Tab-separated table of C-alpha atoms in Angstrom:
chain	number	residue	atom	x	y	z
A	1	MET	CA	0.000	0.000	0.000
A	2	ASP	CA	1.400	3.418	-0.950
A	3	LYS	CA	2.698	5.939	1.581
A	4	LEU	CA	3.792	9.564	1.342
A	5	VAL	CA	7.106	10.607	2.882
A	6	ILE	CA	7.318	14.362	3.501
A	7	GLU	CA	10.261	16.403	4.793
A	8	GLY	CA	8.831	19.520	6.436
A	9	GLY	CA	9.999	23.094	6.865
A	10	ILE	CA	10.192	24.346	3.264
A	11	PRO	CA	8.205	27.482	2.238
A	12	LEU	CA	6.215	26.720	-0.917
A	13	GLN	CA	7.009	28.976	-3.888
A	14	GLY	CA	5.832	29.069	-7.508
A	15	GLU	CA	2.657	28.333	-9.422
A	16	ILE	CA	0.508	25.326	-10.274
A	17	THR	CA	-2.734	24.689	-12.157
A	18	ILE	CA	-5.874	23.575	-10.310
A	19	SER	CA	-7.710	20.589	-11.786
A	20	GLY	CA	-11.402	20.241	-12.607
A	21	ALA	CA	-13.630	19.652	-9.591
A	22	LYS	CA	-14.213	16.052	-8.520
A	23	ASN	CA	-17.540	17.002	-6.902
A	24	ALA	CA	-18.715	18.549	-10.183
A	25	ALA	CA	-17.362	15.828	-12.465
A	26	LEU	CA	-19.114	12.916	-10.742
A	27	PRO	CA	-22.728	14.115	-11.207
A	28	ILE	CA	-21.959	15.409	-14.710
A	29	LEU	CA	-20.572	11.998	-15.697
A	30	CYS	CA	-23.837	10.454	-14.435
A	31	ALA	CA	-25.814	13.028	-16.428
A	32	ALA	CA	-24.556	11.274	-19.576
A	33	LEU	CA	-27.203	8.614	-18.852
A	34	LEU	CA	-29.886	11.207	-19.709
A	35	ALA	CA	-28.550	11.927	-23.199
A	36	GLU	CA	-29.279	10.115	-26.451
A	37	THR	CA	-26.088	11.441	-28.088
A	38	PRO	CA	-22.489	11.691	-26.771
A	39	LEU	CA	-21.541	14.004	-23.906
A	40	LYS	CA	-18.060	15.505	-24.357
A	41	LEU	CA	-16.348	16.738	-21.191
A	42	SER	CA	-13.045	18.523	-20.585
A	43	ALA	CA	-11.104	19.393	-17.405
A	44	VAL	CA	-11.971	15.987	-15.939
A	45	ALA	CA	-9.361	15.203	-13.288
A	46	LYS	CA	-7.633	11.802	-13.221
A	47	LEU	CA	-8.967	10.632	-9.864
A	48	LYS	CA	-9.889	7.275	-8.407
A	49	ASP	CA	-13.549	8.322	-7.918
A	50	VAL	CA	-13.768	9.529	-11.528
A	51	GLY	CA	-12.380	6.219	-12.762
A	52	THR	CA	-14.819	4.287	-10.564
A	53	THR	CA	-17.753	6.288	-11.964
A	54	ILE	CA	-16.687	5.730	-15.576
A	55	THR	CA	-16.292	1.981	-14.902
A	56	LEU	CA	-19.804	1.905	-13.415
A	57	LEU	CA	-21.234	3.677	-16.473
A	58	GLU	CA	-19.407	1.277	-18.793
A	59	HIS	CA	-20.951	-1.639	-16.873
A	60	MET	CA	-24.360	-0.241	-17.832
A	61	GLY	CA	-23.438	-0.007	-21.507
A	62	VAL	CA	-22.059	3.516	-21.785
A	63	GLN	CA	-19.255	3.730	-24.327
A	64	ALA	CA	-16.474	5.802	-22.739
A	65	SER	CA	-13.230	7.116	-24.202
A	66	ARG	CA	-10.615	9.135	-22.350
A	67	SER	CA	-7.673	11.240	-23.513
A	68	GLU	CA	-5.751	13.446	-21.073
A	69	ASP	CA	-8.427	15.532	-19.300
A	70	ARG	CA	-11.161	14.833	-21.880
A	71	VAL	CA	-13.889	12.200	-21.556
A	72	VAL	CA	-16.528	11.280	-24.156
A	73	LEU	CA	-19.559	9.287	-22.966
A	74	ASP	CA	-22.123	7.709	-25.293
A	75	ALA	CA	-25.193	6.328	-23.492
A	76	SER	CA	-27.208	5.486	-26.617
A	77	HIS	CA	-27.049	1.723	-25.956
A	78	ILE	CA	-27.669	1.094	-22.241
A	79	HIS	CA	-28.214	-2.620	-21.574
A	80	THR	CA	-28.706	-2.644	-17.793
A	81	GLN	CA	-30.122	-0.203	-15.276
A	82	GLU	CA	-28.344	-1.811	-12.337
A	83	ALA	CA	-25.499	-0.401	-10.231
A	84	PRO	CA	-24.122	-3.448	-8.382
A	85	TYR	CA	-22.753	-3.408	-4.841
A	86	GLU	CA	-19.239	-4.376	-5.951
A	87	MET	CA	-18.968	-1.158	-7.960
A	88	VAL	CA	-20.836	1.144	-5.569
A	89	LYS	CA	-19.431	0.134	-2.175
A	90	THR	CA	-16.389	2.402	-2.343
A	91	MET	CA	-18.156	5.609	-3.368
A	92	ARG	CA	-21.327	7.241	-2.096
A	93	ALA	CA	-21.655	9.399	-5.208
A	94	SER	CA	-22.741	6.260	-7.105
A	95	ILE	CA	-26.285	7.049	-5.920
A	96	LEU	CA	-26.255	9.780	-8.617
A	97	VAL	CA	-27.129	7.231	-11.316
A	98	LEU	CA	-30.537	6.632	-9.691
A	99	GLY	CA	-32.344	9.745	-10.924
A	100	PRO	CA	-31.055	9.671	-14.524
A	101	LEU	CA	-31.757	5.932	-14.972
A	102	LEU	CA	-35.279	6.212	-13.574
A	103	ALA	CA	-36.106	9.315	-15.618
A	104	ARG	CA	-34.907	7.963	-18.959
A	105	PHE	CA	-35.617	4.240	-18.697
A	106	GLY	CA	-38.385	4.007	-16.072
A	107	HIS	CA	-36.402	1.582	-13.929
A	108	ALA	CA	-33.287	1.579	-11.743
A	109	ARG	CA	-31.729	-0.933	-9.370
A	110	VAL	CA	-28.973	0.747	-7.374
A	111	SER	CA	-27.063	-0.671	-4.426
A	112	LEU	CA	-27.111	1.374	-1.244
A	113	PRO	CA	-23.781	3.234	-1.380
A	114	GLY	CA	-20.618	3.151	0.698
A	115	GLY	CA	-17.738	5.635	0.705
A	116	CYS	CA	-15.914	7.737	3.295
A	117	ALA	CA	-16.387	6.914	6.962
A	118	ILE	CA	-17.194	10.495	7.969
A	119	GLY	CA	-20.753	9.882	9.135
A	120	SER	CA	-24.175	9.019	7.829
A	121	ARG	CA	-25.352	10.607	4.592
A	122	PRO	CA	-28.797	9.069	4.248
A	123	VAL	CA	-30.352	8.608	0.823
A	124	ASP	CA	-33.914	8.953	2.110
A	125	LEU	CA	-34.197	12.499	0.735
A	126	HIS	CA	-33.354	11.197	-2.756
A	127	ILE	CA	-35.993	8.468	-2.391
A	128	LYS	CA	-38.719	10.758	-0.995
A	129	GLY	CA	-38.130	13.272	-3.773
A	130	LEU	CA	-38.465	10.616	-6.476
A	131	GLN	CA	-41.588	9.237	-4.765
A	132	ALA	CA	-43.051	12.761	-4.837
A	133	MET	CA	-42.498	12.612	-8.601
A	134	GLY	CA	-44.492	9.393	-8.839
A	135	ALA	CA	-41.841	6.694	-8.515
A	136	GLU	CA	-42.508	3.390	-6.759
A	137	ILE	CA	-39.465	2.588	-4.655
A	138	HIS	CA	-38.592	-0.370	-2.427
A	139	ILE	CA	-35.383	-1.282	-0.639
A	140	GLU	CA	-34.710	-5.007	-0.898
A	141	HIS	CA	-31.540	-6.991	-0.122
A	142	GLY	CA	-29.454	-3.799	0.084
A	143	TYR	CA	-30.711	-2.406	-3.242
A	144	ILE	CA	-32.950	0.515	-4.129
A	145	GLU	CA	-35.556	-0.771	-6.612
A	146	ALA	CA	-37.245	2.143	-8.399
A	147	ARG	CA	-39.896	2.138	-11.139
A	148	ALA	CA	-41.922	4.848	-12.878
A	149	SER	CA	-43.542	4.670	-16.277
A	150	LYS	CA	-43.158	8.472	-16.433
A	151	LEU	CA	-42.008	10.786	-13.654
A	152	LYS	CA	-44.324	13.729	-12.966
A	153	GLY	CA	-43.290	17.218	-11.961
A	154	ALA	CA	-43.740	17.981	-8.259
A	155	ARG	CA	-42.929	20.520	-5.577
A	156	TYR	CA	-40.530	19.002	-3.053
A	157	PHE	CA	-39.069	20.564	0.106
A	158	MET	CA	-35.862	18.921	1.349
A	159	ASP	CA	-35.750	18.625	5.140
A	160	MET	CA	-32.016	19.256	5.092
A	161	VAL	CA	-29.680	20.714	2.492
A	162	THR	CA	-28.201	17.871	0.444
A	163	VAL	CA	-25.871	18.363	-2.507
A	164	THR	CA	-26.221	14.901	-4.062
A	165	GLY	CA	-29.944	14.896	-3.301
A	166	THR	CA	-30.384	18.197	-5.136
A	167	GLU	CA	-28.322	16.912	-8.069
A	168	ASN	CA	-30.137	13.563	-8.308
A	169	LEU	CA	-33.600	15.119	-8.246
A	170	MET	CA	-32.629	17.920	-10.636
A	171	MET	CA	-31.401	15.356	-13.182
A	172	ALA	CA	-34.525	13.217	-12.781
A	173	ALA	CA	-36.793	16.255	-13.173
A	174	CYS	CA	-35.224	17.183	-16.524
A	175	LEU	CA	-37.163	14.347	-18.237
A	176	ALA	CA	-40.249	14.434	-16.006
A	177	GLU	CA	-43.639	15.493	-17.297
A	178	GLY	CA	-44.412	19.041	-16.118
A	179	THR	CA	-42.590	21.349	-13.716
A	180	THR	CA	-40.607	20.366	-10.623
A	181	VAL	CA	-39.712	22.835	-7.870
A	182	LEU	CA	-36.947	21.871	-5.424
A	183	GLU	CA	-37.051	23.940	-2.226
A	184	ASN	CA	-34.207	24.208	0.299
A	185	ALA	CA	-31.918	23.145	-2.551
A	186	ALA	CA	-28.139	23.070	-2.234
A	187	LYS	CA	-26.411	26.167	-3.617
A	188	GLU	CA	-22.888	24.758	-4.108
A	189	PRO	CA	-20.934	25.778	-7.250
A	190	GLU	CA	-20.883	22.110	-8.292
A	191	VAL	CA	-24.714	22.098	-8.394
A	192	VAL	CA	-24.570	25.192	-10.606
A	193	ASP	CA	-22.009	23.530	-12.904
A	194	LEU	CA	-24.249	20.469	-13.284
A	195	ALA	CA	-27.214	22.729	-14.104
A	196	ASP	CA	-25.112	24.615	-16.682
A	197	CYS	CA	-24.214	21.302	-18.359
A	198	LEU	CA	-27.826	20.066	-18.299
A	199	ILE	CA	-29.017	23.328	-19.872
A	200	LYS	CA	-26.496	22.826	-22.701
A	201	MET	CA	-28.006	19.332	-23.098
A	202	GLY	CA	-31.445	20.864	-23.645
A	203	ALA	CA	-32.825	21.010	-20.086
A	204	ARG	CA	-34.901	23.949	-18.844
A	205	ILE	CA	-33.620	24.883	-15.387
A	206	GLU	CA	-33.981	28.136	-13.414
A	207	GLY	CA	-32.601	29.160	-10.046
A	208	ALA	CA	-29.476	26.979	-9.739
A	209	GLY	CA	-27.283	28.581	-7.091
A	210	THR	CA	-30.334	29.643	-5.051
A	211	ASP	CA	-32.380	27.612	-2.576
A	212	ILE	CA	-35.271	27.212	-5.045
A	213	ILE	CA	-34.564	25.424	-8.325
A	214	THR	CA	-37.290	25.105	-10.956
A	215	ILE	CA	-37.049	22.457	-13.674
A	216	HIS	CA	-39.452	22.316	-16.628
A	217	GLY	CA	-39.388	18.781	-18.017
A	218	VAL	CA	-38.510	18.134	-21.651
A	219	GLU	CA	-38.988	15.024	-23.799
A	220	ARG	CA	-35.337	14.261	-24.416
A	221	LEU	CA	-31.802	15.515	-23.822
A	222	HIS	CA	-28.786	15.447	-26.142
A	223	GLY	CA	-25.039	15.521	-25.656
A	224	CYS	CA	-22.963	18.704	-25.541
A	225	ASP	CA	-19.447	20.016	-24.917
A	226	HIS	CA	-18.802	21.089	-21.322
A	227	GLN	CA	-15.746	22.095	-19.286
A	228	VAL	CA	-15.919	21.048	-15.630
A	229	VAL	CA	-15.581	23.930	-13.160
A	230	CYS	CA	-12.275	24.276	-11.276
A	231	ASP	CA	-11.905	22.429	-7.960
A	232	ARG	CA	-12.404	24.984	-5.182
A	233	ILE	CA	-11.446	22.476	-2.472
A	234	GLU	CA	-8.171	21.577	-4.183
A	235	ALA	CA	-7.474	25.298	-4.565
A	236	GLY	CA	-8.352	25.947	-0.916
A	237	THR	CA	-6.021	23.145	0.202
A	238	TYR	CA	-3.020	24.626	-1.652
A	239	MET	CA	-3.918	28.098	-0.362
A	240	VAL	CA	-3.672	26.786	3.207
A	241	ALA	CA	-0.405	25.020	2.310
A	242	ALA	CA	1.092	28.316	1.145
A	243	ALA	CA	-0.183	30.078	4.272
A	244	MET	CA	1.178	27.468	6.699
A	245	THR	CA	4.627	27.182	5.106
A	246	GLY	CA	5.131	30.953	4.816
A	247	GLY	CA	5.341	30.847	1.055
A	248	CYS	CA	4.010	32.575	-2.058
A	249	VAL	CA	1.944	30.441	-4.425
A	250	LYS	CA	-0.072	31.343	-7.531
A	251	LEU	CA	-2.940	29.009	-8.425
A	252	ASN	CA	-4.000	29.071	-12.072
A	253	ASN	CA	-7.498	27.931	-13.120
A	254	ALA	CA	-8.825	29.031	-9.717
A	255	ARG	CA	-11.822	31.252	-8.947
A	256	ALA	CA	-11.875	33.418	-5.849
A	257	ASP	CA	-15.648	33.891	-6.132
A	258	LEU	CA	-16.089	30.201	-5.241
A	259	LEU	CA	-13.940	30.540	-2.100
A	260	ASP	CA	-15.191	33.679	-0.347
A	261	ALA	CA	-15.546	32.054	3.082
A	262	VAL	CA	-12.105	30.400	2.938
A	263	ILE	CA	-10.390	33.580	1.718
A	264	GLU	CA	-12.014	35.590	4.517
A	265	LYS	CA	-10.667	33.176	7.146
A	266	LEU	CA	-7.178	33.162	5.610
A	267	ARG	CA	-7.098	36.958	5.684
A	268	ASP	CA	-8.254	36.870	9.310
A	269	ALA	CA	-5.270	34.583	9.964
A	270	GLY	CA	-2.907	37.241	8.560
A	271	VAL	CA	-2.458	35.899	5.040
A	272	THR	CA	-2.429	38.044	1.880
A	273	VAL	CA	-4.774	36.780	-0.839
A	274	GLU	CA	-4.979	38.434	-4.265
A	275	SER	CA	-6.957	37.281	-7.278
A	276	ASP	CA	-8.100	37.948	-10.813
A	277	ALA	CA	-10.721	36.197	-12.945
A	278	THR	CA	-8.694	32.986	-13.403
A	279	SER	CA	-6.084	32.847	-10.634
A	280	ILE	CA	-5.478	33.271	-6.912
A	281	THR	CA	-2.144	34.230	-5.294
A	282	VAL	CA	-1.441	33.563	-1.615
A	283	LYS	CA	1.440	35.207	0.289
A	284	SER	CA	2.348	34.465	3.895
A	285	ASN	CA	5.191	35.138	6.305
A	286	GLY	CA	4.197	32.058	8.274
A	287	LYS	CA	3.102	34.064	11.319
A	288	LEU	CA	-0.529	33.034	11.649
A	289	LYS	CA	-3.353	34.016	13.990
A	290	ALA	CA	-5.894	31.460	15.202
A	291	VAL	CA	-9.289	31.666	13.484
A	292	ASN	CA	-12.607	30.147	14.542
A	293	ILE	CA	-14.335	27.959	11.942
A	294	ARG	CA	-17.955	26.814	11.728
A	295	THR	CA	-18.951	24.679	8.764
A	296	ALA	CA	-22.312	25.111	7.048
A	297	PRO	CA	-23.788	24.679	3.546
A	298	HIS	CA	-22.570	26.999	0.765
A	299	PRO	CA	-21.927	29.934	0.765
A	300	ALA	CA	-20.738	29.457	4.370
A	301	PHE	CA	-17.446	27.756	5.271
A	302	PRO	CA	-17.259	24.357	3.487
A	303	THR	CA	-17.013	21.157	5.509
A	304	ASP	CA	-14.488	19.891	2.935
A	305	MET	CA	-12.033	22.602	4.133
A	306	GLN	CA	-12.528	22.056	7.877
A	307	ALA	CA	-9.635	19.627	8.390
A	308	GLN	CA	-7.229	21.809	6.390
A	309	MET	CA	-8.030	24.925	8.438
A	310	MET	CA	-7.672	22.899	11.621
A	311	ALA	CA	-4.140	22.061	10.463
A	312	LEU	CA	-3.444	25.778	10.055
A	313	ASN	CA	-4.739	26.467	13.562
A	314	THR	CA	-2.369	23.896	15.066
A	315	ILE	CA	0.587	26.249	14.407
A	316	ALA	CA	-1.262	29.598	14.690
A	317	ASP	CA	-0.903	32.019	17.592
A	318	GLY	CA	-3.847	31.642	19.987
A	319	VAL	CA	-6.790	29.314	20.520
A	320	ALA	CA	-9.416	28.461	17.877
A	321	LYS	CA	-12.777	26.711	17.966
A	322	VAL	CA	-13.560	24.490	14.979
A	323	THR	CA	-17.232	23.482	14.847
A	324	GLU	CA	-18.473	20.835	12.414
A	325	THR	CA	-22.215	21.003	11.675
A	326	ILE	CA	-22.451	18.853	8.520
A	327	PHE	CA	-20.959	15.431	9.352
A	328	GLU	CA	-20.947	13.976	12.842
A	329	ASN	CA	-17.788	11.906	12.441
A	330	ARG	CA	-15.400	14.318	10.768
A	331	PHE	CA	-12.744	14.755	13.459
A	332	MET	CA	-10.921	11.490	12.831
A	333	HIS	CA	-7.797	13.415	11.790
A	334	VAL	CA	-7.473	14.886	15.299
A	335	GLN	CA	-5.836	11.805	16.817
A	336	GLU	CA	-3.305	11.645	13.988
A	337	MET	CA	-2.502	15.376	14.278
A	338	GLN	CA	-1.889	14.856	17.985
A	339	ARG	CA	0.817	12.351	17.004
A	340	LEU	CA	2.554	15.271	15.271
A	341	GLY	CA	2.382	17.358	18.454
A	342	ALA	CA	-0.853	19.280	17.886
A	343	GLN	CA	-2.839	20.340	20.953
A	344	ILE	CA	-6.489	19.611	20.157
A	345	GLU	CA	-9.394	18.724	22.437
A	346	VAL	CA	-12.715	17.520	21.037
A	347	GLU	CA	-15.975	18.379	22.784
A	348	GLY	CA	-18.934	17.002	20.834
A	349	ASN	CA	-18.964	18.632	17.406
A	350	THR	CA	-16.357	21.255	18.375
A	351	ALA	CA	-12.579	20.978	18.490
A	352	ILE	CA	-10.519	23.383	20.612
A	353	VAL	CA	-7.154	23.951	18.925
A	354	ARG	CA	-4.259	25.582	20.809
A	355	GLY	CA	-1.457	26.624	18.512
A	356	VAL	CA	2.012	25.245	19.224
A	357	PRO	CA	5.410	26.665	18.152
A	358	LYS	CA	6.113	23.675	15.945
A	359	LEU	CA	4.893	20.229	14.920
A	360	GLU	CA	7.229	17.226	14.801
A	361	GLY	CA	7.331	14.536	12.134
A	362	ALA	CA	5.904	11.087	12.878
A	363	THR	CA	4.110	8.201	11.184
A	364	VAL	CA	0.379	8.895	10.774
A	365	MET	CA	-2.560	7.213	9.057
A	366	ALA	CA	-5.104	8.817	6.726
A	367	THR	CA	-8.752	8.082	7.593
A	368	ASP	CA	-10.681	9.892	4.851
A	369	LEU	CA	-10.091	12.178	1.880
A	370	ARG	CA	-9.907	15.612	3.536
A	371	ALA	CA	-8.295	14.213	6.705
A	372	SER	CA	-5.521	12.951	4.408
A	373	ALA	CA	-5.045	16.456	3.014
A	374	SER	CA	-4.837	17.968	6.500
A	375	LEU	CA	-2.077	15.520	7.448
A	376	VAL	CA	-0.135	16.490	4.316
A	377	LEU	CA	-0.429	20.160	5.315
A	378	ALA	CA	0.750	19.432	8.855
A	379	ALA	CA	3.651	17.365	7.491
A	380	LEU	CA	4.781	20.276	5.292
A	381	VAL	CA	5.530	22.358	8.398
A	382	ALA	CA	6.563	19.597	10.844
A	383	SER	CA	10.234	19.301	11.714
A	384	GLY	CA	11.849	16.174	10.315
A	385	GLU	CA	10.165	13.428	8.324
A	386	THR	CA	6.476	12.494	8.332
A	387	ILE	CA	5.154	9.267	6.839
A	388	ILE	CA	1.468	9.237	5.859
A	389	GLU	CA	-0.028	5.777	5.413
A	390	ARG	CA	-3.215	4.735	3.555
A	391	ILE	CA	-2.983	7.577	1.050
A	392	TYR	CA	-5.393	5.883	-1.366
A	393	HIS	CA	-7.890	8.331	0.155
A	394	LEU	CA	-5.870	11.212	-1.336
A	395	ASP	CA	-6.017	9.662	-4.793
A	396	ARG	CA	-9.806	9.871	-4.641
A	397	GLY	CA	-9.754	13.673	-4.637
A	398	TYR	CA	-6.345	15.205	-5.455
A	399	GLU	CA	-4.835	14.874	-8.926
A	400	ASN	CA	-1.023	14.624	-9.015
A	401	LEU	CA	-0.669	15.851	-5.425
A	402	GLU	CA	3.003	14.987	-4.965
A	403	GLU	CA	3.914	16.340	-8.409
A	404	LYS	CA	2.207	19.665	-7.682
A	405	LEU	CA	3.782	19.980	-4.239
A	406	THR	CA	7.202	19.082	-5.667
A	407	ALA	CA	6.756	21.796	-8.305
A	408	LEU	CA	6.332	24.257	-5.425
A	409	GLY	CA	9.579	23.106	-3.785
A	410	ALA	CA	8.259	20.603	-1.229
A	411	LYS	CA	10.177	17.400	-0.483
A	412	VAL	CA	7.502	14.746	-1.088
A	413	LYS	CA	7.864	11.212	-2.374
A	414	ARG	CA	5.516	8.255	-2.738
A	415	THR	CA	6.686	4.839	-1.644
A	416	SER	CA	5.081	1.405	-1.560
């Protein structure tokens, strides 16, 4: 199993290019199931989750071809509407095939998903939304069995904000008969990017990026050309890396307007952040002030940046409170950070972080995707050598991580 070996203490300098967003690519790949002609995508990052999704689509009969960051998907000859457990168990986003399959073919059999161990992300909101649109759904032997001769437009209020739930129902509604209104919808940039792609495919969608999305059903959708939006979480992670190491890093293909909450917190910590339409530059002298963090749905501070900002607080001057409101089990990186010398106490859904003068290298273990990233950040500033085990989590969400860090001057190598 691969490990990362990182020698800390080097300020990051230079520039890198941010990849397309994993959390936008996955639903857009699934949207190919709605189209009767090929969907052509660019800026698709080479990630484990992307590869898993493409393999799942190919299992259903989608013809897929890939070259560099481009993917072409042809779903004109689907031969099964089943997503089996063996292909779904590693990735919760697999549930995103449910809405498109049901809307286009009237039937879907999708295994209940697995994925990161960061807490429960129930699929009941997906199921209730599809039932509101007329679907008959049963859960049998670990599978969601869904049927509908024709989905009907409906008004559906989601009890809690759910990104994948919003995406699944929005895709299903594109081919439903009549108008669907999704209330308390997720407002994340990745939801907007999916809507933009669906509109290019012939869908009629209004309000993406607000908490009320209206979809007027159409008879059919076609393929299109679409570039996946840049990955704001990857960008945010490298911004924190520059801040913690006292470096100066320019991120190309990055949008500051997608990272307002993160940029605000970095500036509060004493970091200089400058941007234009397509890039963000972060400058830091390494002298950081502790900042309180509270995660919440977009446009508030993203849960996917919580662990990274906690890493920053471990070496900042003062005491910070980090409160996690989205996932109940997202502090699993704390124990590993403590092995590096961090002073962190967890009280319920809040972590109290007391900054220390320095972290010290040790062997640590990654527990989930963003926890892995936080350990990399801590290792970049720890004295001596840090070994991070179980980095397959990183490969699910960060394209060419060690290459990009090496380009910025870090001493990082992957070993088996």
